[in-house]
Tab-separated table of C-alpha atoms in Angstrom:
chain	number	residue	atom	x	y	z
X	1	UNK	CA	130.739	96.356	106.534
X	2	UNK	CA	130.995	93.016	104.049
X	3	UNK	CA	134.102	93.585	102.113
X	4	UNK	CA	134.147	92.458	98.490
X	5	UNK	CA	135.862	88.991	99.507
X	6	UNK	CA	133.698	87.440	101.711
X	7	UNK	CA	130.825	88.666	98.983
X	8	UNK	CA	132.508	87.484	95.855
X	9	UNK	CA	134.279	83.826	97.467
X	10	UNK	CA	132.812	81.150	95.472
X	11	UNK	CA	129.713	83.088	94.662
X	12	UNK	CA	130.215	81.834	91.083
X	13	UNK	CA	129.598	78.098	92.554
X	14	UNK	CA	126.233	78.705	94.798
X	15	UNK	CA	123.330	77.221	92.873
X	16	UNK	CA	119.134	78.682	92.566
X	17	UNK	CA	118.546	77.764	96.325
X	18	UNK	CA	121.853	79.403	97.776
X	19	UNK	CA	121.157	82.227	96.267
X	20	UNK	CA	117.609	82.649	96.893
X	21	UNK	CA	118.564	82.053	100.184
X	22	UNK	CA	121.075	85.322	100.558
X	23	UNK	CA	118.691	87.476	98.744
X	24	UNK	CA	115.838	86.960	100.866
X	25	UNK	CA	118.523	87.659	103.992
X	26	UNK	CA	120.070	91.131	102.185
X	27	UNK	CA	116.065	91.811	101.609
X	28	UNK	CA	114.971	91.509	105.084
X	29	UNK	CA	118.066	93.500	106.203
X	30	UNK	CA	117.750	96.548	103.336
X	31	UNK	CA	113.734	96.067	104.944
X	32	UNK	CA	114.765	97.134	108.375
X	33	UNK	CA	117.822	99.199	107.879
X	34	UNK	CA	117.111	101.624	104.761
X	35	UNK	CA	114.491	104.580	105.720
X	36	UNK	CA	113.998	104.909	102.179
X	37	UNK	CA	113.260	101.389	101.738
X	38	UNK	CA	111.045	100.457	104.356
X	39	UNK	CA	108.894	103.620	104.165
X	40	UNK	CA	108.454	102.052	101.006
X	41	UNK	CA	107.526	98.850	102.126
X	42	UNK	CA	105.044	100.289	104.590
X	43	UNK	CA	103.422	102.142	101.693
X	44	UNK	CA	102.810	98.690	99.948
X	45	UNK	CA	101.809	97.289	102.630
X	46	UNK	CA	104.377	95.081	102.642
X	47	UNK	CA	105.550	92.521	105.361
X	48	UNK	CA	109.228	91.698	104.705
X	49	UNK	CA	108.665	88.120	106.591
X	50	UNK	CA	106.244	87.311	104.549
X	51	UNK	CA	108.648	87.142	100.827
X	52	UNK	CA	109.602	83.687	100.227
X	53	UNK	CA	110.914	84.497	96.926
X	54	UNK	CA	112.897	86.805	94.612
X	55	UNK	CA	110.135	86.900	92.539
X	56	UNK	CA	107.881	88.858	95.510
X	57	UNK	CA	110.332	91.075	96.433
X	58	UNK	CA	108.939	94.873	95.581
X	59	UNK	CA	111.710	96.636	93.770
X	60	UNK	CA	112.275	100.500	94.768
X	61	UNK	CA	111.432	102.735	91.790
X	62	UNK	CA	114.776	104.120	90.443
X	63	UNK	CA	113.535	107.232	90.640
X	64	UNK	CA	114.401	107.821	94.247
X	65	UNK	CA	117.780	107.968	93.590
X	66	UNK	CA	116.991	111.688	92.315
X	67	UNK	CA	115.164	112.604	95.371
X	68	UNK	CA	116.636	110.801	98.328
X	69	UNK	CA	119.782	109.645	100.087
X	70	UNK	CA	119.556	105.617	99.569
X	71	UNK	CA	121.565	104.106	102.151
X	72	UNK	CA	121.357	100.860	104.157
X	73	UNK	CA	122.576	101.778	107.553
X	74	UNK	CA	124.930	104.777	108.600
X	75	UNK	CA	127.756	105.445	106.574
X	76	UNK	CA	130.008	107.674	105.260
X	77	UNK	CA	130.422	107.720	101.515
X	78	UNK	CA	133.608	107.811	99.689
X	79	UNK	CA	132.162	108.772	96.500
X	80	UNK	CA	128.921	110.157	94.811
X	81	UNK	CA	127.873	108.415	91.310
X	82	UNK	CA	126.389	110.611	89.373
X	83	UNK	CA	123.447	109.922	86.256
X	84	UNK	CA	124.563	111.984	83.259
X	85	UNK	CA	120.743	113.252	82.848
X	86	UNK	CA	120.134	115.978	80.311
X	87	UNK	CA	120.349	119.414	80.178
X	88	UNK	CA	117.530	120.715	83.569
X	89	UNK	CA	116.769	116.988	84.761
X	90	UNK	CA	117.409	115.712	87.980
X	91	UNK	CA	120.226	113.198	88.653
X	92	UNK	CA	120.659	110.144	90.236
X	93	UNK	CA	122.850	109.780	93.473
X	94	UNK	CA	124.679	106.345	93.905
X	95	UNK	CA	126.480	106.840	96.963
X	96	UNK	CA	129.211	104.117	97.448
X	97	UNK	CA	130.973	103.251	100.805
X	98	UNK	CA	134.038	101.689	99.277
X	99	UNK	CA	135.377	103.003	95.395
X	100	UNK	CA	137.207	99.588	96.147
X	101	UNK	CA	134.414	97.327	96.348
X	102	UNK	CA	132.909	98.295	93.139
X	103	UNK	CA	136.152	98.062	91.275
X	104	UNK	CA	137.210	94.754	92.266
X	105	UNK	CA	133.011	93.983	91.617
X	106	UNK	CA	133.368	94.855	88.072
X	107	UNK	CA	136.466	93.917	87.226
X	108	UNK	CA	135.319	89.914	88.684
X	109	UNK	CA	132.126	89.902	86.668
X	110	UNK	CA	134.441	91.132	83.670
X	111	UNK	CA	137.438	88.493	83.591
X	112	UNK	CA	134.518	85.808	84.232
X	113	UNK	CA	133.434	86.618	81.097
X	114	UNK	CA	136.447	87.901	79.025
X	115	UNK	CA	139.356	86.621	80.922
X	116	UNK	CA	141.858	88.667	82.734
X	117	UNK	CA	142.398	92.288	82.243
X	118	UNK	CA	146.028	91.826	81.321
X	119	UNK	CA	145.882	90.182	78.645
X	120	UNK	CA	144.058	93.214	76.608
X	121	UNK	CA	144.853	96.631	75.938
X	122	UNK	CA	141.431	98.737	77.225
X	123	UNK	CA	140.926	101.591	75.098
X	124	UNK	CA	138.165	103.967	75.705
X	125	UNK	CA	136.162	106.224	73.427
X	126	UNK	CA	133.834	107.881	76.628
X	127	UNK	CA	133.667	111.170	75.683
X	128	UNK	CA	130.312	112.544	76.979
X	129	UNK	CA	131.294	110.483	80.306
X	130	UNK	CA	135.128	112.145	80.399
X	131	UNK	CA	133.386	115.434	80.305
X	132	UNK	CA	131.551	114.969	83.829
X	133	UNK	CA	132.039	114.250	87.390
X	134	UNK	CA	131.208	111.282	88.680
X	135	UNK	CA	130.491	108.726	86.256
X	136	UNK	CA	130.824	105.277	87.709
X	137	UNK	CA	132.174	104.141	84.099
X	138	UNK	CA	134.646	105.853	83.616
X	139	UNK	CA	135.980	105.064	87.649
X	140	UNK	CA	135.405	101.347	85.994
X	141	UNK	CA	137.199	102.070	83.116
X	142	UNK	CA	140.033	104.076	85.477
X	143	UNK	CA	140.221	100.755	86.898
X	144	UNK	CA	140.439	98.501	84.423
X	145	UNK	CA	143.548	100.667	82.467
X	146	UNK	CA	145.629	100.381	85.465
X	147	UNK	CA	145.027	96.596	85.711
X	148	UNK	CA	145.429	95.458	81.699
X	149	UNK	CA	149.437	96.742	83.021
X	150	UNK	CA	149.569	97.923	78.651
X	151	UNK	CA	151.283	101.522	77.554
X	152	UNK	CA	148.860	101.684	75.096
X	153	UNK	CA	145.542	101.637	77.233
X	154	UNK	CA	143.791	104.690	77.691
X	155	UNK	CA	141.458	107.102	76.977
X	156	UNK	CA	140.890	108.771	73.551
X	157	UNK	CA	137.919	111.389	73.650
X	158	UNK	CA	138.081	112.771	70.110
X	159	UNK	CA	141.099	112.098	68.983
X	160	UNK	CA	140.206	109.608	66.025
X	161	UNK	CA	143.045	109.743	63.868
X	162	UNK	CA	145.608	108.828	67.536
X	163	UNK	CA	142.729	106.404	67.912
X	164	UNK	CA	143.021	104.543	64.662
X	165	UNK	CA	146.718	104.610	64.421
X	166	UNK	CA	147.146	102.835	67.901
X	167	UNK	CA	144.037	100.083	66.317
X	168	UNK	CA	146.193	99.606	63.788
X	169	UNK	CA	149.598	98.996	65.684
X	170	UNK	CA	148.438	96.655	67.855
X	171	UNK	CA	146.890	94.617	64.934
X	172	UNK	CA	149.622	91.411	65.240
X	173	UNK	CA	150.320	91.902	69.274
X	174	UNK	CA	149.900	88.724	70.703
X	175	UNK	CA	147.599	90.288	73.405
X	176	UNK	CA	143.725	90.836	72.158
X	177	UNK	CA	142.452	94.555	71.932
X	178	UNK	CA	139.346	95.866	73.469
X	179	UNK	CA	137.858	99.052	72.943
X	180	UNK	CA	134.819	100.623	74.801
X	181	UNK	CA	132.739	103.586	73.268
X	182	UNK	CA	129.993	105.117	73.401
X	183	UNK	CA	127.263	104.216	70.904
X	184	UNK	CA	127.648	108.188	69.368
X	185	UNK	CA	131.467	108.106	69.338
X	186	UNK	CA	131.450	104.785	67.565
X	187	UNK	CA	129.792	105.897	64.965
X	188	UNK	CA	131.210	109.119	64.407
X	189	UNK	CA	134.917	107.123	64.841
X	190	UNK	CA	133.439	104.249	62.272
X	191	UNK	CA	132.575	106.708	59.624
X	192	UNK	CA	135.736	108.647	59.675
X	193	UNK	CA	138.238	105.497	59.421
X	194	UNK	CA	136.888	101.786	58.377
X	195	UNK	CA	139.419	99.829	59.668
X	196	UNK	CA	139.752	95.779	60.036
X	197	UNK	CA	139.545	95.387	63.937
X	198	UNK	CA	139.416	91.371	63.588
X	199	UNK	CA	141.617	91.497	66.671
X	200	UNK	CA	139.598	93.674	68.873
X	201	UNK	CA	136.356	92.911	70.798
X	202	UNK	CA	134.291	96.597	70.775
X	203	UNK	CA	132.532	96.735	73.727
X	204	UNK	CA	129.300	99.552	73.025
X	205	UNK	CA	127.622	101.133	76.154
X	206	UNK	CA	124.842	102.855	74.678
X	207	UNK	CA	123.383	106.211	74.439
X	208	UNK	CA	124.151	108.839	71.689
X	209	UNK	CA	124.031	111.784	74.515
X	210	UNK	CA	121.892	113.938	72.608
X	211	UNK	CA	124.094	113.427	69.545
X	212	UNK	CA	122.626	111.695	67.268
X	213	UNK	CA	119.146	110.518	66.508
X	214	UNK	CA	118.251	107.125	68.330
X	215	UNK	CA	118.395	104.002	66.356
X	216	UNK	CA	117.648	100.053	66.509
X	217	UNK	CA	120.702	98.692	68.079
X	218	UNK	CA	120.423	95.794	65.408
X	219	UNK	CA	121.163	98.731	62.768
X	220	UNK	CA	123.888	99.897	64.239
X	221	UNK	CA	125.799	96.927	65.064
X	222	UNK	CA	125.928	96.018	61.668
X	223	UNK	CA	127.092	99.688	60.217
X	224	UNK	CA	129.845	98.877	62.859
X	225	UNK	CA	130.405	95.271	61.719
X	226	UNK	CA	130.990	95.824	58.321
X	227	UNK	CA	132.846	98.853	58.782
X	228	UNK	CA	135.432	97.208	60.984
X	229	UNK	CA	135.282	93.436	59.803
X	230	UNK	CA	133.790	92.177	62.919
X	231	UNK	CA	131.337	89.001	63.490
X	232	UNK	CA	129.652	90.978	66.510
X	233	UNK	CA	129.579	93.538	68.878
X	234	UNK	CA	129.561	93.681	72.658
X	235	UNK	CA	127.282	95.557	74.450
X	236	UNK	CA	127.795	96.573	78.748
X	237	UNK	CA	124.398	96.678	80.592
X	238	UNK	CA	124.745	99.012	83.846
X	239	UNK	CA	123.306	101.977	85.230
X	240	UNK	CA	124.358	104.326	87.897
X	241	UNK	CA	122.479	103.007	90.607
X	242	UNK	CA	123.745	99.715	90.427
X	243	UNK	CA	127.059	98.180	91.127
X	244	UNK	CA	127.331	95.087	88.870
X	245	UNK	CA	127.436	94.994	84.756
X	246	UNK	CA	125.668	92.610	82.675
X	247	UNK	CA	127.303	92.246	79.007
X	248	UNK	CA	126.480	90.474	75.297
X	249	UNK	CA	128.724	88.823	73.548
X	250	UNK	CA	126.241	89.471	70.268
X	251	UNK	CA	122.839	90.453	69.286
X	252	UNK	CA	122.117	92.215	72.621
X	253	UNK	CA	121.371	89.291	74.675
X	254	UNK	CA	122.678	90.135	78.159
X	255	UNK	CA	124.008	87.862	80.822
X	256	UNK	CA	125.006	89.013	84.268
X	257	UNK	CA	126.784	87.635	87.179
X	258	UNK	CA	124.639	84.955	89.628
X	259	UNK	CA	124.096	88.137	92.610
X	260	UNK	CA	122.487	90.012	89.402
X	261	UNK	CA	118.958	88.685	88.608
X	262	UNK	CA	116.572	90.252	85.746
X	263	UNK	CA	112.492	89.900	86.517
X	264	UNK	CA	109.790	91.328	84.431
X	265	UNK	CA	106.889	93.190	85.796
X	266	UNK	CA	103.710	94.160	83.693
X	267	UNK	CA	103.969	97.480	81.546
X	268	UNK	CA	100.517	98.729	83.270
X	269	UNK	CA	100.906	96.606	86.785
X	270	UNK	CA	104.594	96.947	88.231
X	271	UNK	CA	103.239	94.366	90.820
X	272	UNK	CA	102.484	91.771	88.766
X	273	UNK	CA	104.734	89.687	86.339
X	274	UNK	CA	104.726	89.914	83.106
X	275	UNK	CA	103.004	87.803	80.388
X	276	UNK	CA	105.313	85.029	79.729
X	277	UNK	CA	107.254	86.191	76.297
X	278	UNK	CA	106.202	89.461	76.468
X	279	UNK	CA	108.107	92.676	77.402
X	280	UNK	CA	107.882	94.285	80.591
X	281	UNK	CA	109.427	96.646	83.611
X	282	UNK	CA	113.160	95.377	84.149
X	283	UNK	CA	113.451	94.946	87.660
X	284	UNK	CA	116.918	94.283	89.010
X	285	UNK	CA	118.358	92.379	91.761
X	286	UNK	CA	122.090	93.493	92.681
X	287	UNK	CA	123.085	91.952	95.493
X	288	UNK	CA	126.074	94.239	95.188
X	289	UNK	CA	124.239	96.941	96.086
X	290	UNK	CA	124.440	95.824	99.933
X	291	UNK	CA	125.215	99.184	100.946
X	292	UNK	CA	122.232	100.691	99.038
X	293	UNK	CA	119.346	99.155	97.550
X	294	UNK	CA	119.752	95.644	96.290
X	295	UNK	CA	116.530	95.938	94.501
X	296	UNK	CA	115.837	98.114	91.553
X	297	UNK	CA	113.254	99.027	89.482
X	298	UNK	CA	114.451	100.598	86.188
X	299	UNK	CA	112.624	102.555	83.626
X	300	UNK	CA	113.531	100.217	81.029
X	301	UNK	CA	111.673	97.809	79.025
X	302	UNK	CA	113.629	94.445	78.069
X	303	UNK	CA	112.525	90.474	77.299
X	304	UNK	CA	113.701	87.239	79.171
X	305	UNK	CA	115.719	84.664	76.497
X	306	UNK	CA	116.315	81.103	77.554
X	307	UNK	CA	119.015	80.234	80.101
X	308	UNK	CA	119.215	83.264	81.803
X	309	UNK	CA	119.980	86.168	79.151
X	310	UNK	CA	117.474	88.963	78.791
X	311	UNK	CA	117.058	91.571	76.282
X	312	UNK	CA	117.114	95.460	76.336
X	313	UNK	CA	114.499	96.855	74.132
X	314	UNK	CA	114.459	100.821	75.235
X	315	UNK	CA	112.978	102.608	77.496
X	316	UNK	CA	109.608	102.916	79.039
X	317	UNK	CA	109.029	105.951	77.585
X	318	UNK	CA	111.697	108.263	75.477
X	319	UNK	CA	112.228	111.118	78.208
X	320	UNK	CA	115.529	111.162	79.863
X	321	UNK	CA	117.433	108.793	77.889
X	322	UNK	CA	120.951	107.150	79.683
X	323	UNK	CA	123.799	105.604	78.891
X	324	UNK	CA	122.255	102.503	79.877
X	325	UNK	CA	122.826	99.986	76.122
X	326	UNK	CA	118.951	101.871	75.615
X	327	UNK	CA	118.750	102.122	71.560
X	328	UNK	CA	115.426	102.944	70.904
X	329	UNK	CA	113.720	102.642	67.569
């Protein structure tokens, strides 16, 4: 099985080509060893030695994760990750080999970005994913506590008022603060206390959960700006069937690791591209997802940006809404 060192060594340093080149070699593999995956080719009509490029690779709807056991070869899981869904909808299934793998995956694509872990505290705000098995955010988040080494990382679930006093104390430590919530416990946490977080990055994963109305991201990021004295706020891109996280440092525009790659297909035609500068079908390639499916199409609509960052604008439709950064206006 490929360990996460031999998959993550240098992978920050391979340019277009390399990459191309290891996609098109987990492709062909994920082609002839995933049943799900090749029946799927076979339906298409598809002849794996016949895609020269990322852009031709057919990307499994994610919507087999709710009916079938995705795996690439024979395995025994160590975990289930579970979709949160909503109440009588079918969830997705993420089985994962090694809990280990995807921890030290998302905790590399993280400190690439941010820097290392211990030098925040990570506090959480996750309530709707606390309250469920099998969330692969909070096993990141489980992760990423331990490894910031700080007494004062942790979780917070309601608890505002603990929430806002621990903000406050760690206003003049000389390590930064970071605090992840979801979009419906921000705002129910910004309204209570406004607070000047000037030393804190807030990192928003999306999805009010059934709590709130939906809203235009853009809307909400600047309630939560001037409530908290902030230039920005961070958004996480991920979803339960993949492994790796894409995240914006403002205005929403996302930017993943290299293995992570974003294509648009056509909102009527998810076999063709999509107009240049208009939205389509994100398709996702996570070469993480080794084990699985490296190649995922989501339900969500977003826009390529310039040098590699890509917009999320919602969903495809506004039926069974995740905690996937999806703020739909």
């Amino acid at each position: 099985m490929l360990t996460f060192k031999n998959f993550a060594n240098d992978f920050y340093t391979l340019n277009e080509a390399q990459v191309t080149r290891i996609a098109l070699d987990v492709f062909r593999f994920q082609a002839r060893e995933n049943p799900v995956y090749r029946d799927y080719l076979r339906y298409l009509k598809c002849a794996p030695d016949q895609i020269t490029s990322i852009a031709e690779i057919p990307h499994l709807p994610v919507a087999f994760f709710k009916t079938h056991t995705v795996k690439t070869g024979n395995w025994m899981e160590q975990m289930v990750f579970t979709s949160s869904g909503t109440t009588g909808s079918t969830t997705s299934h993420h089985f994962v080999p090694d809990i280990r793998f995807y921890e030290e995956i998302s905790s590399l694509i993280f400190e690439h970005q941010y820097g290392k872990l211990n030098r925040y505290h990570v506090l959480a705000l996750l309530p709707s994913y606390q309250e469920r098995q099998g969330s692969s955010l909070i096993k990141m988040m489980d992760y990423f506590i331990a490894k910031s080494e700080s007494n004062y990382s942790g979780y917070f679930l309601y608890d505002h008022d603990r929430l806002a006093h621990t903000l406050n104390r760690l206003r003049k430590d000389t390590r930064k603060t970071i605090l992840w919530g979801v979009t419906f416990a921000l705002l129910d946490f910004a309204e209570k206390h406004a607070l000047d977080l000037s030393h804190c990055v807030i990192m928003e994963t999306g999805g009010m959960k059934g709590r709130r109305k939906e809203s235009i991201r853009e809307d909400i990021h600047d309630f939560l700006q001037a409530r908290w004295n902030l230039p920005s706020i961070h958004s996480e891109y991920g979803m339960t069937e993949l492994f790796s996280q894409a995240y914006s440092a403002s205005k929403g525009l996302f930017n993943g690791p290299p293995w992570l790659k974003i294509t648009l297909k056509d909102i009527n035609d998810p076999f063709s591209e999509a107009p240049a500068g208009r939205a389509g079908v994100i398709n996702v390639m996570d070469l993480a997802n080794f084990s699985t499916c490296s190649f995922i199409e989501t339900q969500d609509l977003g826009r390529n940006i310039q040098n590699g960052n890509f917009e999320v604008l919602g969903r495809l439709d506004n039926s069974d809404i995740r905690g996937c950064n999806l703020l739909v206006g």
